[in-house]
Tab-separated table of C-alpha atoms in Angstrom:
chain	number	residue	atom	x	y	z
A	4	MET	CA	-0.023	-0.082	-0.072
A	5	ASN	CA	1.498	3.400	-1.048
A	6	MET	CA	0.722	5.846	1.570
A	7	PHE	CA	2.526	8.685	-0.158
A	8	TYR	CA	0.100	10.270	-2.571
A	9	ILE	CA	0.707	13.658	-4.010
A	10	ILE	CA	-1.971	16.136	-2.807
A	11	ASP	CA	-3.259	17.193	-6.267
A	12	ALA	CA	-5.667	19.987	-7.150
A	13	GLU	CA	-8.671	17.549	-6.916
A	14	ILE	CA	-7.807	16.540	-3.413
A	15	LEU	CA	-7.112	20.289	-2.502
A	16	GLY	CA	-10.426	21.223	-3.813
A	17	ILE	CA	-12.034	18.381	-1.741
A	18	ILE	CA	-10.304	19.577	1.413
A	19	ALA	CA	-11.055	23.221	0.761
A	20	LEU	CA	-14.813	22.287	0.164
A	21	THR	CA	-14.911	20.175	3.307
A	22	LEU	CA	-13.459	23.027	5.351
A	23	ARG	CA	-15.737	25.508	3.850
A	24	LEU	CA	-18.867	23.417	4.505
A	25	THR	CA	-17.706	22.484	8.025
A	26	PHE	CA	-16.932	26.088	9.076
A	27	LEU	CA	-19.970	27.635	7.444
A	28	SER	CA	-22.436	25.150	8.822
A	29	THR	CA	-20.805	25.209	12.346
A	30	THR	CA	-21.014	29.061	12.364
A	31	ILE	CA	-24.616	29.047	11.398
A	32	ALA	CA	-25.496	26.295	13.949
A	33	ALA	CA	-23.553	28.408	16.611
A	34	ILE	CA	-25.396	31.598	15.582
A	35	ILE	CA	-28.707	29.745	16.021
A	36	GLY	CA	-27.947	27.203	18.764
A	37	ILE	CA	-26.189	29.350	21.259
A	38	PRO	CA	-29.018	31.905	21.660
A	39	LEU	CA	-31.501	29.123	21.485
A	40	GLY	CA	-29.796	27.152	24.294
A	41	LEU	CA	-29.632	30.209	26.525
A	42	TRP	CA	-33.252	31.159	25.742
A	43	LEU	CA	-34.559	27.838	26.490
A	44	ASP	CA	-33.015	27.789	29.879
A	45	TYR	CA	-34.167	31.325	30.649
A	46	ALA	CA	-37.680	31.324	29.076
A	47	ASN	CA	-40.591	29.658	30.908
A	48	PHE	CA	-43.481	28.528	28.683
A	49	THR	CA	-45.917	25.704	28.370
A	50	GLY	CA	-44.364	22.774	26.463
A	51	LYS	CA	-40.860	23.881	27.374
A	52	ASN	CA	-39.911	20.401	28.640
A	53	ILE	CA	-41.219	18.865	25.511
A	54	LEU	CA	-39.089	21.043	23.392
A	55	VAL	CA	-36.034	20.111	25.563
A	56	VAL	CA	-36.781	16.470	25.004
A	57	VAL	CA	-37.281	17.031	21.267
A	58	ASN	CA	-33.985	18.829	21.087
A	59	ARG	CA	-32.211	15.847	23.009
A	60	THR	CA	-33.749	13.542	20.537
A	61	LEU	CA	-32.560	15.674	17.452
A	62	MET	CA	-29.125	15.606	19.135
A	63	ALA	CA	-28.941	11.954	18.496
A	64	SER	CA	-30.837	11.917	15.249
A	65	PRO	CA	-29.323	9.630	12.497
A	66	PRO	CA	-27.568	11.785	9.719
A	67	VAL	CA	-29.282	9.702	7.058
A	68	VAL	CA	-32.642	10.591	8.411
A	69	VAL	CA	-31.879	14.323	8.487
A	70	GLY	CA	-30.422	13.770	4.831
A	71	LEU	CA	-33.540	12.097	3.792
A	72	VAL	CA	-35.896	14.810	5.187
A	73	VAL	CA	-33.821	17.624	3.595
A	74	TYR	CA	-33.892	15.478	0.454
A	75	LEU	CA	-37.684	15.236	0.419
A	76	ILE	CA	-38.036	19.032	1.093
A	77	LEU	CA	-35.637	20.277	-1.488
A	78	MET	CA	-36.473	17.586	-4.347
A	79	ARG	CA	-38.082	18.912	-7.374
A	80	GLN	CA	-41.580	17.836	-6.039
A	81	GLY	CA	-40.916	18.940	-2.563
A	82	PRO	CA	-42.145	22.126	-0.747
A	83	LEU	CA	-38.886	23.917	-1.478
A	84	GLY	CA	-38.077	22.227	-4.715
A	85	PHE	CA	-38.659	25.348	-6.699
A	86	LEU	CA	-35.442	26.646	-5.134
A	87	GLY	CA	-33.254	24.235	-6.899
A	88	LEU	CA	-30.904	23.438	-4.186
A	89	LEU	CA	-30.927	19.745	-4.183
A	90	PHE	CA	-27.214	18.309	-4.870
A	91	THR	CA	-25.647	21.809	-4.210
A	92	PHE	CA	-23.382	23.041	-1.447
A	93	GLU	CA	-26.196	25.006	0.137
A	94	ALA	CA	-28.181	21.681	0.528
A	95	MET	CA	-25.277	20.130	2.333
A	96	VAL	CA	-24.946	23.269	4.550
A	97	ILE	CA	-28.659	22.998	5.355
A	98	ALA	CA	-28.464	19.321	6.455
A	99	GLN	CA	-25.315	19.885	8.452
A	100	VAL	CA	-27.024	23.039	10.227
A	101	LEU	CA	-30.067	20.639	10.992
A	102	LEU	CA	-27.662	18.132	12.459
A	103	ILE	CA	-25.402	20.426	14.474
A	104	THR	CA	-27.782	22.903	15.816
A	105	PRO	CA	-29.583	20.693	18.258
A	106	ILE	CA	-26.087	19.674	19.505
A	107	VAL	CA	-24.912	23.229	20.142
A	108	CYS	CA	-28.296	24.138	21.576
A	109	GLY	CA	-28.491	21.081	23.992
A	110	ILE	CA	-25.042	21.663	25.358
A	111	VAL	CA	-25.375	25.410	25.914
A	112	TYR	CA	-28.916	24.527	27.368
A	113	THR	CA	-27.265	22.249	29.873
A	114	ALA	CA	-24.382	24.452	30.988
A	115	SER	CA	-26.632	27.452	31.146
A	116	GLN	CA	-29.153	25.488	33.385
A	117	ARG	CA	-26.265	24.516	35.671
A	118	ASN	CA	-24.690	28.044	36.016
A	119	SER	CA	-27.067	30.696	34.869
A	120	GLU	CA	-28.837	31.191	38.106
A	121	ASN	CA	-25.872	32.468	39.973
A	122	ILE	CA	-24.736	34.538	37.110
A	123	ARG	CA	-28.070	36.223	36.351
A	124	MET	CA	-28.503	36.814	40.223
A	125	PHE	CA	-25.102	38.436	40.198
A	126	ALA	CA	-25.737	40.581	37.311
A	127	PHE	CA	-28.924	41.782	38.691
A	128	THR	CA	-27.370	42.892	41.977
A	129	MET	CA	-24.695	44.580	40.078
A	130	GLY	CA	-27.544	46.694	38.256
A	131	ALA	CA	-26.878	44.905	34.934
A	132	ASN	CA	-29.790	45.263	32.244
A	133	LYS	CA	-30.898	42.431	30.305
A	134	ILE	CA	-28.377	42.765	27.378
A	135	GLN	CA	-25.492	43.293	29.795
A	136	THR	CA	-26.714	40.095	31.580
A	137	GLN	CA	-26.680	38.088	28.394
A	138	ILE	CA	-23.195	39.398	27.681
A	139	LEU	CA	-21.905	38.255	31.049
A	140	LEU	CA	-23.826	35.016	30.641
A	141	VAL	CA	-22.044	34.118	27.371
A	142	LYS	CA	-18.710	35.307	28.712
A	143	GLU	CA	-19.022	33.315	31.760
A	144	LEU	CA	-20.245	30.222	29.945
A	145	SER	CA	-17.477	30.603	27.133
A	146	ASN	CA	-15.779	27.507	27.922
A	147	GLU	CA	-18.990	25.372	27.651
A	148	ILE	CA	-20.012	27.382	24.558
A	149	PHE	CA	-16.739	26.686	23.048
A	150	PHE	CA	-17.082	23.058	23.880
A	151	ALA	CA	-20.441	23.106	22.240
A	152	VAL	CA	-19.192	24.624	19.123
A	153	ILE	CA	-16.138	22.318	18.913
A	154	THR	CA	-18.362	19.262	19.311
A	155	GLY	CA	-20.685	20.608	16.504
A	156	PHE	CA	-17.657	21.110	14.456
A	157	GLY	CA	-16.363	17.686	14.989
A	158	ARG	CA	-19.862	16.283	13.913
A	159	ALA	CA	-19.980	18.266	10.909
A	160	MET	CA	-16.357	17.356	9.828
A	161	SER	CA	-17.044	13.677	10.157
A	162	GLU	CA	-20.699	13.747	8.728
A	163	VAL	CA	-21.278	11.630	5.552
A	164	GLY	CA	-24.759	10.132	5.490
A	165	ALA	CA	-26.765	13.415	5.197
A	166	ILE	CA	-24.434	15.265	2.759
A	167	MET	CA	-24.330	12.228	0.605
A	168	ILE	CA	-27.885	12.038	0.300
A	169	VAL	CA	-28.523	15.969	-0.320
A	170	GLY	CA	-25.180	16.725	-1.973
A	171	GLY	CA	-25.039	13.727	-4.216
A	172	ASN	CA	-21.157	13.350	-3.792
A	173	ILE	CA	-20.766	15.196	-7.212
A	174	ARG	CA	-17.154	15.370	-8.355
A	175	HIS	CA	-15.766	18.964	-8.348
A	176	HIS	CA	-18.969	20.223	-6.970
A	177	THR	CA	-20.364	18.497	-3.760
A	178	ARG	CA	-17.728	15.832	-3.099
A	179	THR	CA	-16.196	16.322	0.476
A	180	MET	CA	-13.475	14.275	2.385
A	181	THR	CA	-16.069	11.923	3.933
A	182	THR	CA	-18.109	11.183	0.841
A	183	THR	CA	-14.864	10.695	-1.089
A	184	ILE	CA	-13.662	8.280	1.526
A	185	SER	CA	-16.887	6.375	1.344
A	186	LEU	CA	-16.764	6.232	-2.481
A	187	LEU	CA	-13.166	5.108	-2.612
A	188	ARG	CA	-14.080	2.301	-0.014
A	189	ASN	CA	-16.812	1.281	-2.506
A	190	ARG	CA	-14.410	1.182	-5.353
A	191	GLY	CA	-12.035	-1.051	-3.297
A	192	GLU	CA	-9.205	1.794	-3.158
A	193	ILE	CA	-8.701	1.335	0.382
A	194	ASP	CA	-5.165	2.810	0.523
A	195	GLN	CA	-6.304	6.059	-0.914
A	196	ALA	CA	-9.308	6.066	1.345
A	197	VAL	CA	-6.973	5.626	4.288
A	198	TYR	CA	-4.706	8.373	3.118
A	199	LEU	CA	-7.629	10.741	2.898
A	200	GLY	CA	-8.905	9.576	6.283
A	201	ALA	CA	-5.534	10.454	7.699
A	202	ILE	CA	-5.597	13.927	6.296
A	203	LEU	CA	-9.134	14.331	7.672
A	204	MET	CA	-7.920	13.178	11.029
A	205	ILE	CA	-4.828	15.721	11.011
A	206	ILE	CA	-7.041	18.552	9.958
A	207	ALA	CA	-9.469	17.833	12.658
A	208	PHE	CA	-6.632	17.501	15.231
A	209	ILE	CA	-5.038	20.755	14.156
A	210	VAL	CA	-8.392	22.528	14.544
A	211	GLN	CA	-8.959	21.175	17.994
A	212	MET	CA	-5.537	21.786	19.015
A	213	ALA	CA	-5.939	25.487	18.025
A	214	GLY	CA	-9.007	25.785	19.832
A	215	ASP	CA	-7.652	24.054	22.976
A	216	PHE	CA	-4.534	26.378	22.773
A	217	LEU	CA	-6.811	29.418	22.930
A	218	ARG	CA	-8.964	27.964	25.893
A	219	ARG	CA	-6.308	26.002	27.938
A	220	ARG	CA	-6.107	26.455	31.640
A	221	GLU	CA	-2.537	26.180	32.792
A	222	ARG	CA	-1.987	23.341	35.375
A	223	ARG	CA	-0.305	24.771	38.249
A	224	ALA	CA	3.105	23.540	39.170
A	225	ASP	CA	2.257	22.515	42.556
A	226	GLU	CA	-1.066	20.637	41.667
A	227	ASN	CA	-0.967	17.238	43.092
A	228	PHE	CA	-4.348	15.860	41.906
B	9	MET	CA	-37.513	50.907	51.589
B	10	LYS	CA	-40.777	49.224	53.188
B	11	ILE	CA	-42.069	45.772	52.758
B	12	SER	CA	-45.605	44.908	53.897
B	13	LYS	CA	-47.746	41.956	54.079
B	14	ILE	CA	-45.120	39.834	52.192
B	15	LYS	CA	-46.055	36.036	51.930
B	16	LYS	CA	-43.795	33.697	50.402
B	17	ASN	CA	-44.575	29.654	50.711
B	18	PHE	CA	-42.360	26.904	50.093
B	19	ASP	CA	-42.818	23.180	50.701
B	20	ARG	CA	-41.792	23.025	54.174
B	21	PHE	CA	-41.632	26.674	55.114
B	22	SER	CA	-43.725	29.775	54.825
B	23	LEU	CA	-42.602	33.379	55.324
B	24	TYR	CA	-44.845	36.224	56.354
B	25	ILE	CA	-43.470	39.761	57.201
B	26	GLU	CA	-46.236	42.125	58.366
B	27	GLU	CA	-44.071	45.141	58.047
B	28	LEU	CA	-40.369	45.866	57.744
B	29	ASP	CA	-39.523	49.512	57.309
B	30	ILE	CA	-35.997	50.713	56.502
B	31	ALA	CA	-36.563	54.453	56.371
B	32	GLU	CA	-33.127	56.109	56.912
B	33	ASN	CA	-29.465	55.490	56.213
B	34	GLY	CA	-28.181	53.141	58.768
B	35	ILE	CA	-27.024	49.498	59.347
B	36	TYR	CA	-29.869	47.215	59.948
B	37	GLY	CA	-29.476	43.804	60.928
B	38	ILE	CA	-31.711	40.525	60.567
B	39	ILE	CA	-30.927	37.900	63.062
B	40	GLY	CA	-32.193	34.418	63.566
B	41	SER	CA	-31.307	30.722	63.421
B	42	ASN	CA	-30.518	28.933	60.231
B	43	GLY	CA	-33.776	28.547	58.114
B	44	CYS	CA	-35.749	31.216	59.739
B	45	GLY	CA	-36.122	33.010	56.529
B	46	LYS	CA	-33.418	35.826	56.697
B	47	SER	CA	-32.136	35.224	53.265
B	48	THR	CA	-35.451	34.806	51.752
B	49	THR	CA	-36.500	38.154	53.338
B	50	MET	CA	-33.315	39.794	51.919
B	51	LYS	CA	-33.782	38.376	48.416
B	52	ILE	CA	-37.208	39.620	48.349
B	53	MET	CA	-36.154	43.063	49.622
B	54	ALA	CA	-33.317	43.056	46.999
B	55	GLY	CA	-35.793	42.207	44.220
B	56	LEU	CA	-34.113	38.894	43.548
B	57	MET	CA	-37.247	36.970	44.375
B	58	LYS	CA	-40.943	37.591	43.975
B	59	PRO	CA	-43.323	37.152	46.891
B	60	ASP	CA	-46.501	35.349	46.531
B	61	SER	CA	-48.237	38.406	47.843
B	62	GLY	CA	-47.547	41.629	49.591
B	63	HIS	CA	-45.830	44.749	48.670
B	64	VAL	CA	-42.198	46.023	48.343
B	65	ASP	CA	-42.051	49.810	48.330
B	66	TYR	CA	-38.596	51.049	46.963
B	67	LYS	CA	-39.579	54.618	47.444
B	68	ASN	CA	-37.011	56.627	45.461
B	69	LEU	CA	-34.555	53.764	45.043
B	70	SER	CA	-34.049	52.081	41.601
B	71	GLN	CA	-32.334	48.575	41.056
B	72	GLN	CA	-29.087	50.417	40.071
B	73	ASP	CA	-29.077	51.760	43.616
B	74	ILE	CA	-29.270	48.331	45.392
B	75	THR	CA	-26.646	45.463	45.564
B	76	MET	CA	-26.007	42.488	47.573
B	77	VAL	CA	-23.065	40.493	48.858
B	78	PHE	CA	-23.620	36.790	49.061
B	79	ARG	CA	-22.269	34.206	51.605
B	80	LYS	CA	-20.617	32.541	48.560
B	81	PRO	CA	-19.463	35.392	46.385
B	82	PHE	CA	-19.813	35.264	42.640
B	83	LEU	CA	-16.595	36.185	40.917
B	84	MET	CA	-16.382	36.447	37.190
B	85	ARG	CA	-13.799	34.466	35.335
B	86	ASP	CA	-11.567	37.410	35.062
B	87	THR	CA	-8.915	39.401	36.991
B	88	VAL	CA	-9.311	40.780	40.424
B	89	ILE	CA	-9.324	44.330	38.864
B	90	GLN	CA	-11.888	43.524	36.265
B	91	ASN	CA	-14.072	42.138	38.930
B	92	LEU	CA	-13.746	45.189	41.021
B	93	ILE	CA	-14.573	47.566	38.323
B	94	TYR	CA	-17.328	45.538	36.759
B	95	PRO	CA	-20.254	47.617	38.312
B	96	LEU	CA	-18.541	50.806	36.914
B	97	THR	CA	-18.138	49.342	33.557
B	98	LEU	CA	-21.761	48.437	33.422
B	99	ARG	CA	-22.445	52.159	34.196
B	100	LYS	CA	-20.040	53.340	31.729
B	101	ILE	CA	-18.245	55.023	34.499
B	102	LYS	CA	-14.465	55.326	33.884
B	103	PRO	CA	-12.794	53.951	37.020
B	104	ASN	CA	-10.944	56.570	39.215
B	105	THR	CA	-7.445	54.940	39.520
B	106	ASP	CA	-7.095	56.464	43.110
B	107	VAL	CA	-10.370	55.013	44.334
B	108	VAL	CA	-9.540	51.526	42.776
B	109	ASN	CA	-6.174	51.622	44.305
B	110	TYR	CA	-7.628	52.625	47.690
B	111	TYR	CA	-10.103	49.849	47.678
B	112	LEU	CA	-7.486	47.208	46.536
B	113	GLU	CA	-5.227	48.489	49.318
B	114	ILE	CA	-7.632	48.357	52.146
B	115	ALA	CA	-8.729	44.836	51.143
B	116	GLY	CA	-4.916	43.734	50.642
B	117	LEU	CA	-5.499	42.827	47.190
B	118	GLN	CA	-3.283	45.333	45.515
B	119	GLU	CA	-0.501	42.682	44.622
B	120	LEU	CA	-3.220	40.266	43.548
B	121	ARG	CA	-4.980	42.855	41.114
B	122	ASN	CA	-3.936	41.013	37.944
B	123	GLN	CA	-4.510	37.527	39.414
B	124	TYR	CA	-7.567	35.295	38.198
B	125	ALA	CA	-10.248	36.130	40.777
B	126	PRO	CA	-11.756	32.704	41.282
B	127	GLY	CA	-8.391	31.388	42.236
B	128	LEU	CA	-8.310	33.797	45.320
B	129	SER	CA	-8.812	32.287	48.758
B	130	GLY	CA	-12.210	32.178	50.228
B	131	GLY	CA	-11.542	35.297	52.414
B	132	GLU	CA	-9.873	37.266	49.660
B	133	GLN	CA	-12.869	36.533	47.426
B	134	GLN	CA	-15.260	37.707	50.091
B	135	LYS	CA	-13.258	40.925	50.428
B	136	LEU	CA	-13.280	41.416	46.744
B	137	ALA	CA	-16.968	40.980	46.579
B	138	LEU	CA	-17.500	43.510	49.306
B	139	ILE	CA	-15.485	46.185	47.806
B	140	ARG	CA	-16.906	45.492	44.450
B	141	ALA	CA	-20.431	46.281	46.116
B	142	MET	CA	-19.180	49.545	47.435
B	143	ILE	CA	-17.208	50.860	44.518
B	144	PHE	CA	-20.069	52.278	42.723
B	145	SER	CA	-21.620	54.004	45.737
B	146	PRO	CA	-24.927	52.271	45.857
B	147	LYS	CA	-27.516	53.664	48.330
B	148	MET	CA	-28.451	50.137	49.661
B	149	ILE	CA	-26.190	47.027	50.266
B	150	PHE	CA	-27.547	43.674	51.496
B	151	ILE	CA	-24.879	41.390	53.051
B	152	ASP	CA	-26.191	37.966	53.352
B	153	GLU	CA	-24.208	35.968	55.998
B	154	ALA	CA	-20.922	37.000	54.119
B	155	PHE	CA	-18.949	36.812	57.360
B	156	SER	CA	-19.867	33.178	58.003
B	157	ASN	CA	-16.691	31.428	56.692
B	158	LEU	CA	-14.211	34.203	57.524
B	159	ASP	CA	-11.296	34.375	59.998
B	160	LEU	CA	-11.397	36.935	62.709
B	161	GLU	CA	-9.026	39.215	60.768
B	162	SER	CA	-11.332	39.200	57.799
B	163	VAL	CA	-14.453	39.710	59.953
B	164	SER	CA	-12.573	42.706	61.573
B	165	PHE	CA	-11.747	44.112	58.066
B	166	PHE	CA	-15.411	43.905	57.053
B	167	GLU	CA	-16.627	45.511	60.137
B	168	SER	CA	-14.088	48.308	59.990
B	169	LEU	CA	-14.773	48.890	56.312
B	170	ILE	CA	-18.454	49.167	56.713
B	171	LEU	CA	-18.202	51.221	59.830
B	172	ALA	CA	-15.751	53.749	58.166
B	173	ARG	CA	-17.759	54.012	54.963
B	174	GLN	CA	-20.831	54.608	56.988
B	175	GLN	CA	-19.133	57.571	58.701
B	176	SER	CA	-17.914	59.123	55.494
B	177	GLU	CA	-20.830	58.154	53.259
B	178	PRO	CA	-23.735	56.837	55.005
B	179	ILE	CA	-26.044	54.546	53.029
B	180	MET	CA	-28.324	51.702	54.037
B	181	TYR	CA	-26.851	48.367	54.930
B	182	VAL	CA	-29.024	45.283	55.778
B	183	ILE	CA	-26.919	42.682	57.179
B	184	CYS	CA	-28.036	39.237	57.775
B	185	SER	CA	-26.237	36.949	60.274
B	186	HIS	CA	-26.915	34.237	62.768
B	187	GLN	CA	-23.948	35.536	64.772
B	188	PRO	CA	-25.181	38.122	67.241
B	189	SER	CA	-21.468	39.416	67.770
B	190	HIS	CA	-21.484	40.757	64.313
B	191	ILE	CA	-24.956	42.467	64.658
B	192	LYS	CA	-23.928	43.881	68.015
B	193	ARG	CA	-20.847	45.607	66.727
B	194	LEU	CA	-22.323	46.859	63.504
B	195	CYS	CA	-25.883	47.590	63.535
B	196	ASP	CA	-28.094	50.281	64.610
B	197	HIS	CA	-31.311	48.589	64.398
B	198	VAL	CA	-32.080	44.770	64.555
B	199	PHE	CA	-34.983	42.617	63.415
B	200	PHE	CA	-35.311	39.382	65.017
B	201	MET	CA	-36.629	36.455	62.881
B	202	ASP	CA	-38.092	33.030	63.836
B	203	LYS	CA	-39.905	30.464	61.784
B	204	GLY	CA	-40.531	32.905	58.899
B	205	ARG	CA	-41.755	35.809	60.899
B	206	ILE	CA	-40.306	39.044	62.440
B	207	GLU	CA	-40.709	38.338	66.184
B	208	ALA	CA	-39.090	41.473	67.474
B	209	GLU	CA	-37.109	44.604	66.518
B	210	GLY	CA	-35.175	47.379	68.161
B	211	SER	CA	-31.690	48.584	68.747
B	212	ALA	CA	-28.913	46.004	68.743
B	213	THR	CA	-28.054	46.154	72.379
B	214	GLU	CA	-31.712	45.938	73.500
B	215	MET	CA	-32.645	43.203	71.337
B	216	LEU	CA	-29.757	40.967	72.166
B	217	ALA	CA	-30.106	41.818	75.822
B	218	ASN	CA	-33.905	41.379	76.024
B	219	HIS	CA	-34.614	38.567	73.619
B	220	LYS	CA	-32.035	36.032	74.541
B	221	ASN	CA	-34.949	33.713	75.711
B	222	MET	CA	-36.297	33.967	72.138
B	223	LEU	CA	-33.251	32.221	70.812
B	224	PRO	CA	-32.916	28.464	70.562
B	225	LEU	CA	-31.045	26.868	73.566
B	226	SER	CA	-28.427	25.739	71.130
B	227	TYR	CA	-27.860	29.295	69.890
B	228	PRO	CA	-24.746	30.856	71.606
B	229	VAL	CA	-24.891	34.616	72.285
B	230	VAL	CA	-21.321	35.615	72.385
B	231	PHE	CA	-20.162	39.154	72.350
């Protein structure tokens, strides 16, 4: 097995598309999921518990099911078929966002539920208004929010089922690293698949390391636990 | 501030305050054994908790004028200095370096100003919480058993700081404690609570002298 393949233009294109898809869908999921998680903790309304349970269910939803739902919505005869988004980059982003948003929302909700009472109480006693309280809450929960986003990022990067269905794995168009690996495996080109898998793992590792570097708490020299 | 006919029911406890009036600047104490309703009363007064019924009249006080120091202080994941100036930042007030240094100095936190605040010792955290509550010159400060876990030196610091501040810039303090010694040294007027009710009120000396019999047998009155 020859593990030393040249990274050609096609591979670079696939890597670029994968990163673009992952970053974009994670960003959108964070923009929706973080406020939603905070709101879910703060708000009191009938059916809140059901919404929390639904979100938890969606956190574990199988990607192929999400892919199928998005496919049915975007297919020509579907309700949004007129948009012509099926088998496009945008369709893959939609599927990824649907998969990741509940994860980000769920982790942020749990963290907020655990800590927000003290933070809100403190903000209130300091005379903070609602916006200042929210800013403080996000700042104080930044580690947990970061964890939520990085978990979503990991899920997005490793996802294959949903984007395969809605993206179609079209060469030079919607082919990502994971869908390529899947295709190569089907073709029996295992060494090439392993090679791409290794690149994927290295990219994921670098991104996680970069994130960890920004958030790391230094272990004190005298710590003995 | 005046609260009247306040009711608050919990599963195993109910609070009822017929009337509690804090009319003038001064140091007011709420004393009583654990679970008698001191903290709940304070939270209702500070606007942190809604009563089931009754009325809280803040008169000319706004939420911005009231603050509270908790038994377990909340410190932001930031430096000592950022925690200290946080209420000023919220009010878009540029911190006066002399004032900031004064507070850090008296609390013994000058050397620790750039340290991570949650990493401070318990006493240091409590001191920081108190000077943070004072730095923006509120009109009313609630102190909820903030002396409970402190050493004698820190307690002395708190008492001296409050009394000194009260000399120069009198405001309303409401201090809740189950230690009569703090109350006696600090407070002008004391409310004695038992089982969710205010059983008596008066000057600290009178109250602690005349109402010892109201305290549970296990409740030591040490001056």
